[in-house]
GROMACS .gro file of C-alpha atoms in nm:
model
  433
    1UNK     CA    1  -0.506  -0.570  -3.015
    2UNK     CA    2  -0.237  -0.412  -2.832
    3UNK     CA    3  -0.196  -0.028  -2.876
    4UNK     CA    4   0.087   0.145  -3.092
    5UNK     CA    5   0.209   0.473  -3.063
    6UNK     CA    6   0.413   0.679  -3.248
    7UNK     CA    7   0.780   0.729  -3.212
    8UNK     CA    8   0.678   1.156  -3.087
    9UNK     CA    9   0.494   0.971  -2.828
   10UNK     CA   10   0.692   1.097  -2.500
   11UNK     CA   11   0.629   0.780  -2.308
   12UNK     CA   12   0.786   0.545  -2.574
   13UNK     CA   13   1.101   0.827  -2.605
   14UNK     CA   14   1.411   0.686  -2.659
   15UNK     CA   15   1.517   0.978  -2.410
   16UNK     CA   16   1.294   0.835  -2.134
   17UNK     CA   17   1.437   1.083  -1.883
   18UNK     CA   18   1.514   0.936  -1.535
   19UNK     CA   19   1.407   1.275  -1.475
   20UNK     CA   20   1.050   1.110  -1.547
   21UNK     CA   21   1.085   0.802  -1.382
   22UNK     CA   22   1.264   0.970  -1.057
   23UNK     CA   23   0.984   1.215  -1.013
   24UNK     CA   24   0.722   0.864  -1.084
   25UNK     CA   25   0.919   0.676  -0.782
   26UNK     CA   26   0.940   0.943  -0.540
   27UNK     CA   27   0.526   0.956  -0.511
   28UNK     CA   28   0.585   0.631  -0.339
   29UNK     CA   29   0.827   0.801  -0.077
   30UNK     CA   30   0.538   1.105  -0.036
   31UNK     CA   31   0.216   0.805  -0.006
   32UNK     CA   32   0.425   0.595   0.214
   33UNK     CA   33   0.353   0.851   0.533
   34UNK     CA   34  -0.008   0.736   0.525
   35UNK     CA   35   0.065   0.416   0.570
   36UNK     CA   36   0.329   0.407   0.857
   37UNK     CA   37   0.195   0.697   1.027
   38UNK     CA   38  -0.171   0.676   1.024
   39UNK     CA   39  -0.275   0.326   0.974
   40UNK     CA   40   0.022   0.149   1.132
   41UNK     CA   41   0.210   0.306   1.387
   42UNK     CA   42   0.105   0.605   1.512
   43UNK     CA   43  -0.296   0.723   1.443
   44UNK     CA   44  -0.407   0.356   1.452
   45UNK     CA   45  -0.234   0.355   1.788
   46UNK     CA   46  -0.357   0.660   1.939
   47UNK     CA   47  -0.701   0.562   1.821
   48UNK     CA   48  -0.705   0.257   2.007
   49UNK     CA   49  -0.551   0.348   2.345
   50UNK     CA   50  -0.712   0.728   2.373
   51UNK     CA   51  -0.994   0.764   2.152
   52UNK     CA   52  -1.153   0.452   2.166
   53UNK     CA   53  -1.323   0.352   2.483
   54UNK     CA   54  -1.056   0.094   2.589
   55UNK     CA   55  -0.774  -0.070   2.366
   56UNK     CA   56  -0.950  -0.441   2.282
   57UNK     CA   57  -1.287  -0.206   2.164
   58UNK     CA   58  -1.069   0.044   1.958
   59UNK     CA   59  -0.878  -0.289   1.776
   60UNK     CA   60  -1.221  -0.469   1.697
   61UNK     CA   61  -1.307  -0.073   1.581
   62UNK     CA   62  -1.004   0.006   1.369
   63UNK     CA   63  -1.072  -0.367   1.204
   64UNK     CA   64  -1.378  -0.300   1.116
   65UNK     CA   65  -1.323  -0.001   0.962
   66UNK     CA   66  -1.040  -0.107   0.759
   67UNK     CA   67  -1.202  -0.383   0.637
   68UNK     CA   68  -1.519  -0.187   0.520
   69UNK     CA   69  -1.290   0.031   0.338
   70UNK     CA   70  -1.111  -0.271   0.196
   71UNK     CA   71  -1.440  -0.408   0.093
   72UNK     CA   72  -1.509  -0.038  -0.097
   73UNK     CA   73  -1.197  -0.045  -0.250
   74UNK     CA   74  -1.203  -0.370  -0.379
   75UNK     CA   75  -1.531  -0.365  -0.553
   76UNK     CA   76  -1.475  -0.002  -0.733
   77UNK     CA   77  -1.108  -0.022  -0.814
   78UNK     CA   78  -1.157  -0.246  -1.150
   79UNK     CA   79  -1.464  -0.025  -1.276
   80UNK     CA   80  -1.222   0.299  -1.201
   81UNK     CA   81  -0.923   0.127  -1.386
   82UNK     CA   82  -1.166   0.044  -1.683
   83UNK     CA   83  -1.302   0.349  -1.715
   84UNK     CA   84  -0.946   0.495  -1.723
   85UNK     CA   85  -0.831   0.280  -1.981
   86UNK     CA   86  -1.119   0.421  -2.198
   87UNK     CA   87  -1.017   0.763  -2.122
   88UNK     CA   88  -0.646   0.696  -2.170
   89UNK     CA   89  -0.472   0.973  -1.920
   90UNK     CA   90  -0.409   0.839  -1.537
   91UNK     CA   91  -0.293   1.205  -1.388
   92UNK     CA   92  -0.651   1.319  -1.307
   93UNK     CA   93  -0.782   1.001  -1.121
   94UNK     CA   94  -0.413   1.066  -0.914
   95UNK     CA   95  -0.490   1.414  -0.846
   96UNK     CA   96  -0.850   1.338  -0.704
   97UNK     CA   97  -0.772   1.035  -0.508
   98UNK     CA   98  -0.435   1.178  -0.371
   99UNK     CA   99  -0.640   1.529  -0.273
  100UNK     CA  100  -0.888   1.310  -0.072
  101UNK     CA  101  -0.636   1.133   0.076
  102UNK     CA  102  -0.432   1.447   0.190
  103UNK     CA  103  -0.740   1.656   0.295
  104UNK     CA  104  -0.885   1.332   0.470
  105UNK     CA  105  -0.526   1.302   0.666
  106UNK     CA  106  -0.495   1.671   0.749
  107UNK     CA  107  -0.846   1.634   0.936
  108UNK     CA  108  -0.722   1.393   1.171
  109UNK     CA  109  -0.578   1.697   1.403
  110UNK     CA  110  -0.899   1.750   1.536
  111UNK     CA  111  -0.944   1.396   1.655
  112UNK     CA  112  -0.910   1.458   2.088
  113UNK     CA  113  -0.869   1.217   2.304
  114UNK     CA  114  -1.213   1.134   2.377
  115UNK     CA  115  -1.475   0.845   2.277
  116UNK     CA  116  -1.723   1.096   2.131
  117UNK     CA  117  -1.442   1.139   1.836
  118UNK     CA  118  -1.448   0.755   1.767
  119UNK     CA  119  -1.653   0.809   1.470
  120UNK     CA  120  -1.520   1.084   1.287
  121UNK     CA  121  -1.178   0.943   1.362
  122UNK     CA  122  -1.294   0.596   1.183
  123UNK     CA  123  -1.497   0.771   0.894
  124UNK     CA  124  -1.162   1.007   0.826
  125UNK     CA  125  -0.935   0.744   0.843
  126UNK     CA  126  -1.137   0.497   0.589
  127UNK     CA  127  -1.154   0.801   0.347
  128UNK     CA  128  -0.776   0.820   0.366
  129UNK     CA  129  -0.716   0.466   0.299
  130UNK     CA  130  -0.977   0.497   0.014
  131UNK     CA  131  -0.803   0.789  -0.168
  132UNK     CA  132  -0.473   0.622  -0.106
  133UNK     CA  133  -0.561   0.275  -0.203
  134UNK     CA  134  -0.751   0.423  -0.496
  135UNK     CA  135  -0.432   0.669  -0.633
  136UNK     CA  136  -0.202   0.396  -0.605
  137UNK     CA  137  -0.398   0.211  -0.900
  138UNK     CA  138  -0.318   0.495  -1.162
  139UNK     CA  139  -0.013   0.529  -1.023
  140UNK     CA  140   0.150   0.171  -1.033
  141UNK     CA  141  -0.070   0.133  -1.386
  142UNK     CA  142   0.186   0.423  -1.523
  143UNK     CA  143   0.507   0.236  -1.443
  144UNK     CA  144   0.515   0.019  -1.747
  145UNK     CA  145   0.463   0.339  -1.969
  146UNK     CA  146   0.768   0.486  -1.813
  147UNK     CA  147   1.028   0.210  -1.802
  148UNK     CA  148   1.182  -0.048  -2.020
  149UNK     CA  149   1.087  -0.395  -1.966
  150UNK     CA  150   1.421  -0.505  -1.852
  151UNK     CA  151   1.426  -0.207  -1.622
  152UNK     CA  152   1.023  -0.261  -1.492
  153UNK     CA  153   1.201  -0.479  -1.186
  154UNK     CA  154   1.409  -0.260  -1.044
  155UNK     CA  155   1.195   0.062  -1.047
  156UNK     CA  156   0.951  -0.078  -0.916
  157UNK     CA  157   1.187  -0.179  -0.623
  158UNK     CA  158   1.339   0.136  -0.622
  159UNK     CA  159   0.996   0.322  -0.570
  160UNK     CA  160   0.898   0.067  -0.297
  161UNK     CA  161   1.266   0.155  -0.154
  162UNK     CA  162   1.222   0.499  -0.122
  163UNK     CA  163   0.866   0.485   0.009
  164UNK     CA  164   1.036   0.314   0.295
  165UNK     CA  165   1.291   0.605   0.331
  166UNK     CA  166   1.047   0.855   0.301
  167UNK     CA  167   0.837   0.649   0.593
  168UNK     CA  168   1.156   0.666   0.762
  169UNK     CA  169   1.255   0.994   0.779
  170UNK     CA  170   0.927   1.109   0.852
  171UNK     CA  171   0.850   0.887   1.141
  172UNK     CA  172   1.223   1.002   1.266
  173UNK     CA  173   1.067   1.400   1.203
  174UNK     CA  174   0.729   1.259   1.405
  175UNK     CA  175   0.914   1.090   1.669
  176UNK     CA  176   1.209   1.386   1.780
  177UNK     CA  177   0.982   1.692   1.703
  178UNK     CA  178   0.653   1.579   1.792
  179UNK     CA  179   0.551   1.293   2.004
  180UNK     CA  180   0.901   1.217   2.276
  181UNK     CA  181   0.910   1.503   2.495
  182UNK     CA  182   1.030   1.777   2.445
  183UNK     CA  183   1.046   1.756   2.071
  184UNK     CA  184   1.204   1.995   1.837
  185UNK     CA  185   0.898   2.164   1.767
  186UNK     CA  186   0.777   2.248   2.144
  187UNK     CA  187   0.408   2.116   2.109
  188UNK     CA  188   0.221   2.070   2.413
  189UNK     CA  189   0.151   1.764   2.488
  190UNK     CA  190  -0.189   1.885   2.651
  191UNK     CA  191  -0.494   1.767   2.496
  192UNK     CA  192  -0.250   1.478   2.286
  193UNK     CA  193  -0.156   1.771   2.085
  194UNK     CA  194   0.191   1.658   2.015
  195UNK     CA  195   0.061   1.359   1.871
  196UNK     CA  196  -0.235   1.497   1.671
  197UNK     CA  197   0.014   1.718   1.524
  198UNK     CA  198   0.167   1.420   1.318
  199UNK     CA  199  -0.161   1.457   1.082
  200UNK     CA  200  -0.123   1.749   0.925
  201UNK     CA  201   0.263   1.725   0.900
  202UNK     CA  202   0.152   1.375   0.733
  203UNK     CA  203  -0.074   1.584   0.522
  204UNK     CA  204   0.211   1.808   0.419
  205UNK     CA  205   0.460   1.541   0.343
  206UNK     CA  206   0.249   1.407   0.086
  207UNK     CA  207   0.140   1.709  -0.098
  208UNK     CA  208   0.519   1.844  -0.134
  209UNK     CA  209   0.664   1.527  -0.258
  210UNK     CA  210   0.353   1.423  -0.493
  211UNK     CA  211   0.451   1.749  -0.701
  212UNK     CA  212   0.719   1.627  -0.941
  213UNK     CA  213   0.514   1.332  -1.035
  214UNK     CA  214   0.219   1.574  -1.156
  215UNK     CA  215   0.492   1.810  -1.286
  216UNK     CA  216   0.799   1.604  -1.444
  217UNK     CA  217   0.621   1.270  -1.569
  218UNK     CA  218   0.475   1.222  -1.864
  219UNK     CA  219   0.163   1.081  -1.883
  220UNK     CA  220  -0.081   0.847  -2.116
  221UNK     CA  221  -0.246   1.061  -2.402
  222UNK     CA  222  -0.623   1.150  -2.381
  223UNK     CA  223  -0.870   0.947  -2.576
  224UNK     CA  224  -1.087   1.244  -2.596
  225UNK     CA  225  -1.397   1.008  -2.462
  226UNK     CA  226  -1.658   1.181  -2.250
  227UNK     CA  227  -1.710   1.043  -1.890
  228UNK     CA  228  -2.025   0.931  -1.919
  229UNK     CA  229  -1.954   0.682  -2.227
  230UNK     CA  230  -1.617   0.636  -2.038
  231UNK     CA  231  -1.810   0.526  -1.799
  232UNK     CA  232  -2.038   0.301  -1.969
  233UNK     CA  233  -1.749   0.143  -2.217
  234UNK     CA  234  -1.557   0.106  -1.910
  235UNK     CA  235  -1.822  -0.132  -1.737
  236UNK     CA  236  -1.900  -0.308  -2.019
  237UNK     CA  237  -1.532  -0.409  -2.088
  238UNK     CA  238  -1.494  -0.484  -1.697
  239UNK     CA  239  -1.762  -0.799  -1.737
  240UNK     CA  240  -1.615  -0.894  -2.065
  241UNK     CA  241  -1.271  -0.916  -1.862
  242UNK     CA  242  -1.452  -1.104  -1.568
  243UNK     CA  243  -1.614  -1.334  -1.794
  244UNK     CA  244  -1.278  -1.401  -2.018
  245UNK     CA  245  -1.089  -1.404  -1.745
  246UNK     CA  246  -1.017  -1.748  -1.791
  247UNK     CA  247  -0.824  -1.656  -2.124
  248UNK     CA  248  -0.554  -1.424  -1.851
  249UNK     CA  249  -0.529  -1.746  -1.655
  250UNK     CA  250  -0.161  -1.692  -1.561
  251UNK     CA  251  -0.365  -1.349  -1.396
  252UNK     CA  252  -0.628  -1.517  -1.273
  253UNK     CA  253  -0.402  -1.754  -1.082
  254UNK     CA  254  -0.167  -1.424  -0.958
  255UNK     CA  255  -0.491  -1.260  -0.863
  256UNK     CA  256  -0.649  -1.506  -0.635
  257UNK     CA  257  -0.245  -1.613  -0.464
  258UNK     CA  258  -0.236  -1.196  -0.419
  259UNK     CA  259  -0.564  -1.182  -0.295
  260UNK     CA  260  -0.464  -1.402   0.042
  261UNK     CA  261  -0.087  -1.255   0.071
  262UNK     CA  262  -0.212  -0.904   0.042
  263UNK     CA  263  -0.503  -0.959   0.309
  264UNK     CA  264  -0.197  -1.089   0.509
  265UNK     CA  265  -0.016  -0.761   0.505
  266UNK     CA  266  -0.292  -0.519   0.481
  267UNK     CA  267  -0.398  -0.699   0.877
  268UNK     CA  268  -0.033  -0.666   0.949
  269UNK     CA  269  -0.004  -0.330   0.892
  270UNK     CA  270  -0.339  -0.238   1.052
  271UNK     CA  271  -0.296  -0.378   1.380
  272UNK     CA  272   0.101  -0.388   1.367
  273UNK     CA  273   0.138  -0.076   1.605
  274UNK     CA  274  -0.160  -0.210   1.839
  275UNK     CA  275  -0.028  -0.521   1.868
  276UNK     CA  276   0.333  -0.442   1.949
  277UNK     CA  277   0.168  -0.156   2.201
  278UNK     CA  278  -0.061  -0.441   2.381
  279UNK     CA  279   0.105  -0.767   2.346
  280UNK     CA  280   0.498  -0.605   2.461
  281UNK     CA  281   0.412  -0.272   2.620
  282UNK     CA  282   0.557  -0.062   2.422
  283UNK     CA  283   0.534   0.309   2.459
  284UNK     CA  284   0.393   0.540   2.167
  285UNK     CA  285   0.775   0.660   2.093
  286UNK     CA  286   0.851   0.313   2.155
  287UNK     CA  287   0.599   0.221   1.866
  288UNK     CA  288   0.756   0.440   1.672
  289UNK     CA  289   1.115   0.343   1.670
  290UNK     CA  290   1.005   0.012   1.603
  291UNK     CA  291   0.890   0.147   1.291
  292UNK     CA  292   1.163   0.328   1.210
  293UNK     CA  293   1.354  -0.020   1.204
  294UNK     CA  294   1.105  -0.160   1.011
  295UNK     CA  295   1.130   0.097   0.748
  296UNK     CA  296   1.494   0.070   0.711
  297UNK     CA  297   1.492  -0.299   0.675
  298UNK     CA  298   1.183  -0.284   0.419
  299UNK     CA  299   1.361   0.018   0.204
  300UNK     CA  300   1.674  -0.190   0.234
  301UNK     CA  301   1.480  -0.536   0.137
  302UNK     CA  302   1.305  -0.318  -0.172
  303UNK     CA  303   1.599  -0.168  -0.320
  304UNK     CA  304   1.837  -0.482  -0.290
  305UNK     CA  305   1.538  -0.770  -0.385
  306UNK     CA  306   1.498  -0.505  -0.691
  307UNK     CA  307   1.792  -0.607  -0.882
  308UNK     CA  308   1.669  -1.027  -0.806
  309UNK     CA  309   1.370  -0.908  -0.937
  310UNK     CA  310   1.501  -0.806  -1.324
  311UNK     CA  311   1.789  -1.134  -1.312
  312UNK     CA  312   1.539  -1.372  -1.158
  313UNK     CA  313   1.210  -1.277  -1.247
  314UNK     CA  314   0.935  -1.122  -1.018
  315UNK     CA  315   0.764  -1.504  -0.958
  316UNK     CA  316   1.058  -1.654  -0.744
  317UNK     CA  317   1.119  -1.315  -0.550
  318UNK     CA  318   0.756  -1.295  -0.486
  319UNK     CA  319   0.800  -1.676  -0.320
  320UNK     CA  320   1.114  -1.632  -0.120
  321UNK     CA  321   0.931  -1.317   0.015
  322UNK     CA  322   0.631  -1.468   0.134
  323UNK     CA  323   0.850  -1.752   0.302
  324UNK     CA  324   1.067  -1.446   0.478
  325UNK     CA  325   0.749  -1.318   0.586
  326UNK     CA  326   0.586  -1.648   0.722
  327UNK     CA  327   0.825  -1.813   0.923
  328UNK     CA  328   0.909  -1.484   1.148
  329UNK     CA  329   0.581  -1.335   1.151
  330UNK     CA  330   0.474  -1.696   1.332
  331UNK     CA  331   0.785  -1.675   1.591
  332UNK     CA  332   0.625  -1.309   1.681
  333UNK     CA  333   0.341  -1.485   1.769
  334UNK     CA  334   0.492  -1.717   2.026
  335UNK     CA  335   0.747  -1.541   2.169
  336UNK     CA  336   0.716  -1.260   2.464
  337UNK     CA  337   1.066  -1.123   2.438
  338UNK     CA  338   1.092  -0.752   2.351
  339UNK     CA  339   1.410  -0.844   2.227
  340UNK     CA  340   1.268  -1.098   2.024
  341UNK     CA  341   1.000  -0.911   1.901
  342UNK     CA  342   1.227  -0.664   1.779
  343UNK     CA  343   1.440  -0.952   1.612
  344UNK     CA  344   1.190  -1.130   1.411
  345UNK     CA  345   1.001  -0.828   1.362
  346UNK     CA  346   1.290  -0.650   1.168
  347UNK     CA  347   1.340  -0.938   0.984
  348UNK     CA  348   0.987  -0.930   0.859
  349UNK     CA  349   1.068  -0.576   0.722
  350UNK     CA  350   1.307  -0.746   0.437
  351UNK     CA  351   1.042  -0.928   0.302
  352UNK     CA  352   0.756  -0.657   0.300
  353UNK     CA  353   0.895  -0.441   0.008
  354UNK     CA  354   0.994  -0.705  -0.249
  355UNK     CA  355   0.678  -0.888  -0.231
  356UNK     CA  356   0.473  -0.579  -0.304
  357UNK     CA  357   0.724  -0.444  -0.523
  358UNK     CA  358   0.765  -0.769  -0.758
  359UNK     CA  359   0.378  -0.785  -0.759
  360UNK     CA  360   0.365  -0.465  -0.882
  361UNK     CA  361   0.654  -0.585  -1.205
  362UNK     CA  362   0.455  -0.955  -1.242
  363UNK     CA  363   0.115  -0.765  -1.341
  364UNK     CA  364   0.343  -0.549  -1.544
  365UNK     CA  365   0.498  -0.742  -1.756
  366UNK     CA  366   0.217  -1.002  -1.744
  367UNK     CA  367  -0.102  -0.715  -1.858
  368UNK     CA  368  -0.215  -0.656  -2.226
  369UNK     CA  369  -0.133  -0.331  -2.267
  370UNK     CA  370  -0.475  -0.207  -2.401
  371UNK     CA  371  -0.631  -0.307  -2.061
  372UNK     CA  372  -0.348  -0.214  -1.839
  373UNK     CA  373  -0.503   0.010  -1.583
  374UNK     CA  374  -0.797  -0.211  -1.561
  375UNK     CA  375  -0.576  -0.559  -1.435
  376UNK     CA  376  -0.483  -0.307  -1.202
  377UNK     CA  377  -0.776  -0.225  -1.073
  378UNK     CA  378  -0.839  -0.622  -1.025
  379UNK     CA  379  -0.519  -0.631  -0.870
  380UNK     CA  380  -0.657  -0.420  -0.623
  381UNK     CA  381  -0.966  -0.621  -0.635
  382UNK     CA  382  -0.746  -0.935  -0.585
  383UNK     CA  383  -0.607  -0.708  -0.287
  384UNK     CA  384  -0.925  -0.588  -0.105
  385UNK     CA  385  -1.208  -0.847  -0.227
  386UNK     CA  386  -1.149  -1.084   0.134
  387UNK     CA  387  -0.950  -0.765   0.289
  388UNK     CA  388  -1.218  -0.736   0.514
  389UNK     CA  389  -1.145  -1.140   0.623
  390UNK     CA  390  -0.860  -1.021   0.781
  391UNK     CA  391  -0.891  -0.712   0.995
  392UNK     CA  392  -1.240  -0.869   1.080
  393UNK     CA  393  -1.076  -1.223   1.209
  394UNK     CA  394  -0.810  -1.036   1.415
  395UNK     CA  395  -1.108  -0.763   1.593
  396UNK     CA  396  -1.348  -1.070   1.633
  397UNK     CA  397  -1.061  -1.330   1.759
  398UNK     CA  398  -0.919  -1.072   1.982
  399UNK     CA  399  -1.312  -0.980   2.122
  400UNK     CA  400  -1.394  -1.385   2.180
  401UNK     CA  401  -1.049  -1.447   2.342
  402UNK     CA  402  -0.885  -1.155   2.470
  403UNK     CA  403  -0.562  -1.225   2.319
  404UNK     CA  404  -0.437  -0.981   2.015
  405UNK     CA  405  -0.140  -1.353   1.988
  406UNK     CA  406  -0.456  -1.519   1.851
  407UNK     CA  407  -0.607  -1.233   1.678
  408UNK     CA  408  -0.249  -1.169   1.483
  409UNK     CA  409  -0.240  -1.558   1.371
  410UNK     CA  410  -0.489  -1.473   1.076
  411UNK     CA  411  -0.220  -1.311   0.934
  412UNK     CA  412   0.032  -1.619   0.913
  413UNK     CA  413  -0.238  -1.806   0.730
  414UNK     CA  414  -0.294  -1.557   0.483
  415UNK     CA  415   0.091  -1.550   0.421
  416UNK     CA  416   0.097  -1.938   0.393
  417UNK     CA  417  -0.257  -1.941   0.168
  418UNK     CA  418  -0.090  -1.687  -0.060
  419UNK     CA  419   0.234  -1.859  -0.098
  420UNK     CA  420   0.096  -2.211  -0.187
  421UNK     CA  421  -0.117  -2.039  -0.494
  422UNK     CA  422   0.199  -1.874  -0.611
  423UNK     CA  423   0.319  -2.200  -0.650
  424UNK     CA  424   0.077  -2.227  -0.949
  425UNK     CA  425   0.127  -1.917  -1.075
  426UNK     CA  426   0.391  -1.913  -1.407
  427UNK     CA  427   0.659  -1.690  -1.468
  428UNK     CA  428   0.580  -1.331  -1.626
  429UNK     CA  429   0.618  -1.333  -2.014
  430UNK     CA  430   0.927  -1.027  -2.017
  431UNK     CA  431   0.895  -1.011  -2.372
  432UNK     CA  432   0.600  -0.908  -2.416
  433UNK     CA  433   0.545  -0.582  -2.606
   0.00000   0.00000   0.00000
């Protein structure tokens, strides 16, 4: 049965403060520096050209690694949701999983230039992207506690908008004061100190801007459960789900489409610094600029697509997305242009937010209510359960041919795979209570 609450029940207000939601969105601008500056475009980077023995080792490396985490993530995200539908309040799962992230990031300073810090650099960076993979279940589980239904659309673009900016401006603070000589900051560059130094400031980023969230929004009430029968409930109702999920088949069908797109963009991300470093030769601050475009046109594609999103529906944005992210991410492949590169590139940036962000508003409006966190958690299943495909094709392709253009094609199929199962998949119910 779905669950009632009271009218004193602060997340079914009629105030709602945007207060509230504003202080929800802005966690994705603080998580977003994870993402661009560790996994994408700077750390993943470094790792492969300085730490690693040489560059096509460190990419077969940094794939690996990512998709072991991927793998991790995927199989204990739906037993966490679950278990944190049983207990009812999201906050404290956030807190833990954003601390490891932070503390996992922050570490990453001490990572020299030098093969003997290969595996601490992998094991540091695969507990980051566990903590933030993990957080961002509670967190996107909260958003349809926070906003109407007609509004669920465009918050959820909104939040994926200002990740982007926050990715932005901190890759802009990253690439003047730290790593393009002489920076505002003076850090040697001795030792790749200037660009080690992006870690902790990454660190920093995200523990000042996570703040409001834990201090403004509201969150779910407690059930008052212990953990252990938490726990224990929570497993239990996980196989019922797996074994009923035939009965969510609009889900199911979401799921399995998500599961390929996803893959798609997870690879893209990891290797989307590498790649642009080995296949154009471009520089580190070169790298970075690049993603500073990227964000700009993904914030830009997030908060515009957002407004499509609540008119339209999340289904067709999700499909014109996937088609905006297909046909230039195969012209990258072929063409060996800078120029070019930096073309279709861009473009790909319009489609990354809206997809993600009207994924995030189909499961939404699409999830029972009483299991909410939990289709969440098998979103990020759906997300992470052939992750490891991905990152594994493009280190193995590039390691039998030598090319990172062949290694990068995986990720075209997964965009095509991905769009052709959204084809099934029906429009989200935006009635639903």
């Amino acid at each position: 049965m779905p669950e009632t609450r009271s009218p004193s029940d602060p997340l079914r207000s009629s105030a709602r403060p945007v207060r509230s939601l504003f202080s929800w969105a802005l966690y994705d601008w603080a998580n977003s520096g994870f993402a661009a500056l560790v996994q994408t475009f700077v750390f993943a980077a470094y790792f492969a050209r300085a730490v690693a023995e040489d560059e096509t080792l460190g990419t077969a490396w940094w794939g690996n690694m990512m998709g072991v985490a991927g793998l991790v993530i995927g199989l204990g995200g739906p037993l966490l949701g679950a278990v944190a539908d049983r207990t009812g309040r999201r906050k404290p799962w956030l807190a833990a999983f954003t601390g490891l992230c932070i503390a996992a990031t922050g570490l990453l300073w001490f990572v020299r230039p030098d093969p003997a810090w290969t595996w601490p650099a992998l094991l540091l960076a695969g507990a980051g992207t566990l903590g933030s993979e993990y957080a961002m279940i509670f967190y996107n589980a909260m958003l349809p506690d926070l906003a109407d239904k007609t509004r669920i659309g465009r918050w959820s673009g909104w939040g994926w908008g200002l990740g982007y900016a926050g990715g932005l401006v901190l890759l802009l603070v990253a690439l003047y004061g730290l790593v393009q000589p002489p920076g505002w900051f003076g850090v040697p560059r001795t030792d790749a100190l200037n660009v080690r130094a992006v870690m902790p400031l990454t660190a920093l980023w995200y523990l000042v801007f996570c703040l409001p969230l834990f201090l403004f929004t509201p969150d779910a009430q407690s059930a008052r459960i212990p953990l252990a029968r938490a726990v224990a409930e929570g497993a239990a109702q996980l196989r019922r789900s797996l074994r009923n999920l035939r009965g969510h088949r609009p889900i199911a069908l979401f799921l399995l489409a998500r599961m390929f797109y996803n893959d798609g963009l997870t690879t893209m991300f990891a290797f989307g610094g590498i790649y642009a470093a080995a296949a154009f030769g471009m520089t580190p601050s070169e790298v970075i600029v690049f993603g500073i475009g990227l964000n700009v046109t993904a914030g830009l594609g997030a908060a515009s697509f957002a407004w499509l999103d609540d008119r339209l529906g999340p289904r067709p944005t999700i499909i014109l997305s996937l088609i905006g992210l297909t046909v230039p991410g195969a012209a990258i492949l072929l063409v060996k242009s800078k120029t070019l590169f930096w073309i279709f590139g861009l473009a790909i940036g319009i489609f990354v937010g809206p997809v993600q962000a009207s994924s995030r508003s189909w499961l939404a409006h699409a999830a029972p209510p009483e299991v909410r966190t939990e289709m969440f958690g098998l979103m990020a299943l759906s997300g992470k359960l052939t992750s490891f495909l991905g990152p594994f094709l493009v280190g193995w392709l590039t390691l039998a041919t030598g090319s990172q253009r062949l290694g990068m094609s995986a990720v075209v199929v997964l965009f095509v795979l991905g769009l052709v199962g959204m084809l099934f998949v029906p429009a989200a119910n935006r009635n639903q209570e």
